[in-house]
CSV table of N, CA and C in Angstrom, one decimal:
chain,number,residue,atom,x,y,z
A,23,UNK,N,7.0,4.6,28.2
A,23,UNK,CA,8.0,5.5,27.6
A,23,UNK,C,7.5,6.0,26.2
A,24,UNK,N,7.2,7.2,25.8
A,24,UNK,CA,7.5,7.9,24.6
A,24,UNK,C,8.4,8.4,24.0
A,25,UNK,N,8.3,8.6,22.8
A,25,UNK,CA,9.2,8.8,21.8
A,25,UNK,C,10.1,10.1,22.1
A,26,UNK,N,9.3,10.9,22.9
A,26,UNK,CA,9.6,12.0,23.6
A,26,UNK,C,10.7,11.6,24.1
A,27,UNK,N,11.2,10.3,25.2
A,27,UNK,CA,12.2,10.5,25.8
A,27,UNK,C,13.0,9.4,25.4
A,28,UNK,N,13.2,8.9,24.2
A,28,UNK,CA,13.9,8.4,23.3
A,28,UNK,C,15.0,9.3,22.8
A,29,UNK,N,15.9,8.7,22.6
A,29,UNK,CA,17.7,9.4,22.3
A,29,UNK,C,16.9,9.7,20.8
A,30,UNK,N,17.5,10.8,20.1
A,30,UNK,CA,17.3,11.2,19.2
A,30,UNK,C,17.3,10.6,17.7
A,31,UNK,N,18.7,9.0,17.7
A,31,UNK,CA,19.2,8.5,16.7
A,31,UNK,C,17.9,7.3,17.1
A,32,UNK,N,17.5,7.2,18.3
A,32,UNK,CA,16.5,6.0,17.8
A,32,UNK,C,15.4,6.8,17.1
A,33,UNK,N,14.9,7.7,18.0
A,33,UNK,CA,13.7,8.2,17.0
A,33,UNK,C,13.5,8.4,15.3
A,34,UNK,N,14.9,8.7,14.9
A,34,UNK,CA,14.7,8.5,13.7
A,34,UNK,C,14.9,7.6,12.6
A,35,UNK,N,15.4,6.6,13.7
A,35,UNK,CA,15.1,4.8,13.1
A,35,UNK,C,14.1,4.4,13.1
A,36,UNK,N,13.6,5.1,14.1
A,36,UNK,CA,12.2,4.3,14.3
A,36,UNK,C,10.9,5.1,13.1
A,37,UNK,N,11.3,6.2,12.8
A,37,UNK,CA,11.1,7.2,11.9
A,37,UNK,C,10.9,6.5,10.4
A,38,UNK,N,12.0,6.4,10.3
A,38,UNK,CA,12.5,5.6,9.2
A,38,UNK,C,11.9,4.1,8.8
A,39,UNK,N,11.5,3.6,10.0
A,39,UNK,CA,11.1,2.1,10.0
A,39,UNK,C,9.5,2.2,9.5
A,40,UNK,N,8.8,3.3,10.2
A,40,UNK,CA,7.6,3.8,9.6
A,40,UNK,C,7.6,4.0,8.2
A,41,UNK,N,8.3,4.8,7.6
A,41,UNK,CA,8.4,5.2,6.4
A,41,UNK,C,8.6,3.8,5.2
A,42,UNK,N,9.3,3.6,5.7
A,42,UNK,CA,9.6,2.3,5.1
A,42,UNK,C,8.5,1.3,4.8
A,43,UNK,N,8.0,1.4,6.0
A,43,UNK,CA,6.8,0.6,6.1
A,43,UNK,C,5.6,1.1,4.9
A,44,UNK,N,5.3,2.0,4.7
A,44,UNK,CA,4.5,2.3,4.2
A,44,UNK,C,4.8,2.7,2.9
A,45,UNK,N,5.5,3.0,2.7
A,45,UNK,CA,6.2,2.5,0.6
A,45,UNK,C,6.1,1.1,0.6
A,46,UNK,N,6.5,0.4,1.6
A,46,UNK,CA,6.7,-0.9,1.2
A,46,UNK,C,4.8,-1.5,0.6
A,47,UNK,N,4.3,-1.2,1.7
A,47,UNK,CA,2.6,-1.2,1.3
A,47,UNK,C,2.3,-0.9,0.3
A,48,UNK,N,2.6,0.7,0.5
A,48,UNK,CA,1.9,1.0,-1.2
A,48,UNK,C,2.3,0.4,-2.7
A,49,UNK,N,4.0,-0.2,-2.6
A,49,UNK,CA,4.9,-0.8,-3.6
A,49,UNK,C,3.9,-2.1,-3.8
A,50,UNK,N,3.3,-2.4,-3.0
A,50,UNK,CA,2.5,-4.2,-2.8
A,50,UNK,C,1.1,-3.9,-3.6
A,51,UNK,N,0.4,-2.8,-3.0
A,51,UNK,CA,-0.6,-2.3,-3.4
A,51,UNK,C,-0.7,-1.7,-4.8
A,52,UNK,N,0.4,-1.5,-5.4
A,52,UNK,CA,0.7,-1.0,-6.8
A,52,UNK,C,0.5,-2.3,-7.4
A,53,UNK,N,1.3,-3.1,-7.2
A,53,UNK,CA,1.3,-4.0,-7.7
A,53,UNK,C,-0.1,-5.1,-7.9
A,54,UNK,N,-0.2,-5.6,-7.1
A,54,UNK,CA,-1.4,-6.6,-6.8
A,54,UNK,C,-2.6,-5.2,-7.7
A,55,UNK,N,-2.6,-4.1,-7.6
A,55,UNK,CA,-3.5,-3.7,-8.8
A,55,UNK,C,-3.5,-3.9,-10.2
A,56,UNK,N,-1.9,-3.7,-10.7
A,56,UNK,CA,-1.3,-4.0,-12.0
A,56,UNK,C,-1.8,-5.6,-12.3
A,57,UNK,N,-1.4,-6.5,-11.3
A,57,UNK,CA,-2.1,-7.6,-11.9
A,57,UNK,C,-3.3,-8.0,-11.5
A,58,UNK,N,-4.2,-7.2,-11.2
A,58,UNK,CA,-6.2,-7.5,-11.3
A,58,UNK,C,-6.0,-6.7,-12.6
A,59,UNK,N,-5.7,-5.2,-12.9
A,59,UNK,CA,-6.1,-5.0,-14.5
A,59,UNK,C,-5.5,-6.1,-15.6
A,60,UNK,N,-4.1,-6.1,-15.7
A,60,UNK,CA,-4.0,-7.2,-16.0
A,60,UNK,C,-4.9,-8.6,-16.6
A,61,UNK,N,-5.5,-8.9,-15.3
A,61,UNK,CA,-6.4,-10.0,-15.4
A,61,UNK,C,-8.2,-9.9,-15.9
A,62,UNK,N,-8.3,-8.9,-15.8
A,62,UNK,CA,-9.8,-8.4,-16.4
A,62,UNK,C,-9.5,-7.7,-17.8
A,63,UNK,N,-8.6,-7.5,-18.0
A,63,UNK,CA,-8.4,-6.4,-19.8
A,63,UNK,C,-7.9,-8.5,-20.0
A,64,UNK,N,-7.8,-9.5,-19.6
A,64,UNK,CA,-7.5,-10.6,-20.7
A,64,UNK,C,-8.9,-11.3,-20.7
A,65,UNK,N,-9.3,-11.1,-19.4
A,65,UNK,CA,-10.9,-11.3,-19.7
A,65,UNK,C,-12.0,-10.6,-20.6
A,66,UNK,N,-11.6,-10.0,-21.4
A,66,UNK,CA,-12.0,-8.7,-22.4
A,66,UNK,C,-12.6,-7.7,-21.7
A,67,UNK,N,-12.3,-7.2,-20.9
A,67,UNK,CA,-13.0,-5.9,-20.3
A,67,UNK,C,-12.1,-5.4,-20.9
A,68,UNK,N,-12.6,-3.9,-21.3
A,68,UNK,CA,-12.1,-2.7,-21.5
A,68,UNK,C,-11.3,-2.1,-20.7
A,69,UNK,N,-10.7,-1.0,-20.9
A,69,UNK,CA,-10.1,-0.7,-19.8
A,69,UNK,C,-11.2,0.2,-18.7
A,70,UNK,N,-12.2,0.9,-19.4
A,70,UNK,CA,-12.7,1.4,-18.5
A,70,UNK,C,-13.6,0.7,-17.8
A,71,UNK,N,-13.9,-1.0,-18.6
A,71,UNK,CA,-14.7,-1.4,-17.6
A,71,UNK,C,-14.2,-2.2,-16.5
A,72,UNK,N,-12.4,-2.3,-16.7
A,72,UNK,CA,-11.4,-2.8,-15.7
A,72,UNK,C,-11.5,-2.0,-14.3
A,73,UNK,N,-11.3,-0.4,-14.9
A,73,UNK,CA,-11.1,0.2,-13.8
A,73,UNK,C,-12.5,0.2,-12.9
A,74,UNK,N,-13.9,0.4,-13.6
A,74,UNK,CA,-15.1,0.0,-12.6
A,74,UNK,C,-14.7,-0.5,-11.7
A,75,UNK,N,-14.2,-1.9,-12.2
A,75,UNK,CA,-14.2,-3.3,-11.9
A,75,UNK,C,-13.5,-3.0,-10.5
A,76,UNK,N,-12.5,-2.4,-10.4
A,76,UNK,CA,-11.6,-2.0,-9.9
A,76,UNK,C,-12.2,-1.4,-8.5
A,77,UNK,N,-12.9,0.1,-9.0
A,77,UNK,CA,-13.4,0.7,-8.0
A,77,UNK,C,-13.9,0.9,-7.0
A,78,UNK,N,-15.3,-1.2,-8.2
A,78,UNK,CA,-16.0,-0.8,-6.9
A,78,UNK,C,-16.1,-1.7,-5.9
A,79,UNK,N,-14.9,-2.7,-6.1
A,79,UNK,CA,-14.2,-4.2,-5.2
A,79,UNK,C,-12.1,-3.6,-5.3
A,80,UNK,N,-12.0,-2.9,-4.8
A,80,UNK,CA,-10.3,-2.8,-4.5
A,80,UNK,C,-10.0,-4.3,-4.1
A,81,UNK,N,-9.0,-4.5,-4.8
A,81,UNK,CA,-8.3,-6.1,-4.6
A,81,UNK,C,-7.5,-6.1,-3.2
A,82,UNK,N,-7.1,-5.2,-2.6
A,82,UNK,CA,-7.0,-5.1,-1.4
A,82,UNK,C,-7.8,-4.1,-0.3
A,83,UNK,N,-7.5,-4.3,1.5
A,83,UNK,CA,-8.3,-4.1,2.5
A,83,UNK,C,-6.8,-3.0,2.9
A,84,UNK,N,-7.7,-2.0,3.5
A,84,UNK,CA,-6.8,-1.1,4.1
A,84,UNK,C,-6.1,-1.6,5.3
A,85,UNK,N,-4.9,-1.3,5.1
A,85,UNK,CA,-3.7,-1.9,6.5
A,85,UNK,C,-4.8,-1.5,8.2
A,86,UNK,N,-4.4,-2.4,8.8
A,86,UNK,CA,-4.8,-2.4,10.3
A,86,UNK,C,-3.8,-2.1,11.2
A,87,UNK,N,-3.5,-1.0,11.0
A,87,UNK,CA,-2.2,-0.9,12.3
A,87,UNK,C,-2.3,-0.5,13.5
């Protein structure tokens, strides 16, 4: 079955459930960054040497969906 032949009100729960889903990631992924800078600017890095720090190890792995 595709979404194609889904009643219209589910489709856009299901719509919705996606969307959701993916603020909710990025809201996690905001965060867990806030506290790696956080934690390297108390380690005395700079900030520009935080963000390096940052660039070139992301504290998180891209979602696997």
């Amino acid at each position: 079955m595709t979404n194609a032949h889904l009643p219209k009100p589910i489709q856009r729960a299901l719509n919705q459930i996606a969307h959701s889903r993916a603020l909710l990631r990025q809201m996690q992924e905001r965060e867990q960054l806030s506290r790696e800078i956080d934690r390297l600017l108390a380690e005395g890095k700079t900030p520009a040497e935080a963000l390096e720090a940052i660039r070139s190890a992301p504290p998180f792995t891209p979602p696997d969906y």
